[in-house]
Amino acid sequence: MEARKKDERLRDVTRRMIMDRTARLLVEKGYGTTSLRDIAQACDMKAGSLYYHFEGKDALVEAIMARGVTLVETAVRGALDAQAADEPLARIKTAMAVHLETLHDRSDYGSAHIRCFAHVPPEIRQRLREMRAGYEAIWTELLQEAKSGGAIAQDIDLHTLKFALIGMMNWTLEWRLPSDAAPDEIADRFFCIAFEGVRHG
Amino acid sequence: MEARKKDERLRDVTRRMIMDRTARLLVEKGYGTTSLRDIAQACDMKAGSLYYHFEGKDALVEAIMARGVTLVETAVRGALDAQAADEPLARIKTAMAVHLETLHDRSDYGSAHIRCFAHVPPEIRQRLREMRAGYEAIWTELLQEAKSGGAIAQDIDLHTLKFALIGMMNWTLEWRLPSDAAPDEIADRFFCIAFEGVRHG
DNA sequence: CGGGCTTTATAATGATCGTTAGATATAAAT
DNA sequence: ATTTATATCTAACGATCATTATAAAGCCCG
């Protein structure tokens, strides 16, 4: 059983390697333009061999994109739990920094999810939509706490605010400038823009 | 020559029809997953016939995505010119409303551009990038005017602010909720968030 | 009515797609 | 040493891809 465990770990390592490299391809080329042969080549394998690890292209893609949500959600939840006692605005700022950091510095899973979501087959998209909703609930809750605590003005629509924050964060994937600031610096600026308002210096 | 003009107009009408319907497909399915046969079917034609109007798939896609930038840029520039004398913040608000309205209510060109940009062939993407830069220059200028006029705090990084605004606007494509507000109402809320800051009611 | 454009359809090309079955290699277990 | 399990390769399947050359149809003009 010792050996069996090691085997299973080895299998998982390969699985993860395939997902890592496929995620990169999905970010760069998209769902429809990335072929199983592209993926196999990036993994130093032949296309048919991938079927030992995944049921097919769609299963592989879905696993990657689901992991994209999970990674961000886990990171953000972890950071928020460690800061459970802080005031709402500070926790929001933390959530923004972790969201951006996971997207840019950790891996390509989150980016692959964002980049490919709209064009992935409908059944997959539907399942991913439910996962997204689970993650977005964190933000809904965060913003609601801030509002009921008086840190957000009463006339602000939280639904709009949530999408505004997520939108500006996810759009950073389009920046692609090597000169851009680090994720937590960008989080600071975004927080300033949305919460202080750019009028007030 | 009268007739020739009419003929050319007719040809352009078909060209435009093809672009219209293809734009829709690009929004829904993406670049790689939309085949020329899908396009032809949506146009009540056969795939080969499309080559009379376009050099090929890539030329068609590029024409659509280029038009996506042009439509938004033209609409925004037009609205800004008609408001040239107003104060910077009011013009920014107008630009946001027009950008959102063009994206959501006018056609699918802007959406197709945003949705497919990352996954289109590199040469096309490079040319589109230059067009985007031309449009983004409007925002850079707008924000700079506001800042030098004192309407934006000195410590705000305009590069970040520009991408934040564009990001929250373009991300509205992912909302897809029938219950969402009209574009100019959303523009109002976005303006409030970014410029008043959500803390101040 | 017939000749010359314009526009679309036909049909085939070679390439590439996701997927599968079976052979082969590697290494662990008995 | 032989069997067993794991992992990859080989080689092909049929479907579909963008593209092309050519034929046919539609339509204006004389």
PDB file of C-alpha atoms in Angstrom, chain A residues 175 179-181 185-186 189-190 192-193 198, chain B residues 143-144 147 152-165:
ATOM      1  CA  TRP A 175      -2.767  44.650 -19.753  1.00  0.00           C
ATOM      2  CA  SER A 179       6.202  47.430 -16.701  1.00  0.00           C
ATOM      3  CA  ASP A 180       2.997  47.042 -14.749  1.00  0.00           C
ATOM      4  CA  ALA A 181       3.044  47.152 -11.003  1.00  0.00           C
ATOM      5  CA  GLU A 185       0.198  47.546  -5.647  1.00  0.00           C
ATOM      6  CA  ILE A 186      -2.529  47.385  -8.291  1.00  0.00           C
ATOM      7  CA  ARG A 189      -4.780  51.591  -6.523  1.00  0.00           C
ATOM      8  CA  PHE A 190      -8.024  49.855  -7.404  1.00  0.00           C
ATOM      9  CA  CYS A 192      -8.335  53.796  -3.810  1.00  0.00           C
ATOM     10  CA  ILE A 193     -10.275  54.358  -7.001  1.00  0.00           C
ATOM     11  CA  VAL A 198     -10.545  59.547  -7.520  1.00  0.00           C
TER      12      VAL A 198
ATOM     13  CA  LEU B 143      -8.422  61.744 -17.741  1.00  0.00           C
ATOM     14  CA  GLN B 144      -5.435  64.011 -18.150  1.00  0.00           C
ATOM     15  CA  LYS B 147      -6.518  65.752 -13.580  1.00  0.00           C
ATOM     16  CA  ILE B 152      -8.904  64.068 -10.210  1.00  0.00           C
ATOM     17  CA  ALA B 153      -6.576  63.831  -7.251  1.00  0.00           C
ATOM     18  CA  GLN B 154      -2.863  64.198  -7.977  1.00  0.00           C
ATOM     19  CA  ASP B 155      -1.884  60.845  -6.516  1.00  0.00           C
ATOM     20  CA  ILE B 156      -4.098  58.844  -8.861  1.00  0.00           C
ATOM     21  CA  ASP B 157      -2.250  56.874 -11.525  1.00  0.00           C
ATOM     22  CA  LEU B 158      -4.103  57.567 -14.758  1.00  0.00           C
ATOM     23  CA  HIS B 159      -2.847  54.442 -16.471  1.00  0.00           C
ATOM     24  CA  THR B 160      -4.411  52.333 -13.741  1.00  0.00           C
ATOM     25  CA  LEU B 161      -7.568  54.401 -13.712  1.00  0.00           C
ATOM     26  CA  LYS B 162      -8.018  54.100 -17.457  1.00  0.00           C
ATOM     27  CA  PHE B 163      -7.774  50.322 -17.342  1.00  0.00           C
ATOM     28  CA  ALA B 164     -10.011  50.173 -14.296  1.00  0.00           C
ATOM     29  CA  LEU B 165     -12.747  52.088 -16.103  1.00  0.00           C
TER      30      LEU B 165
END
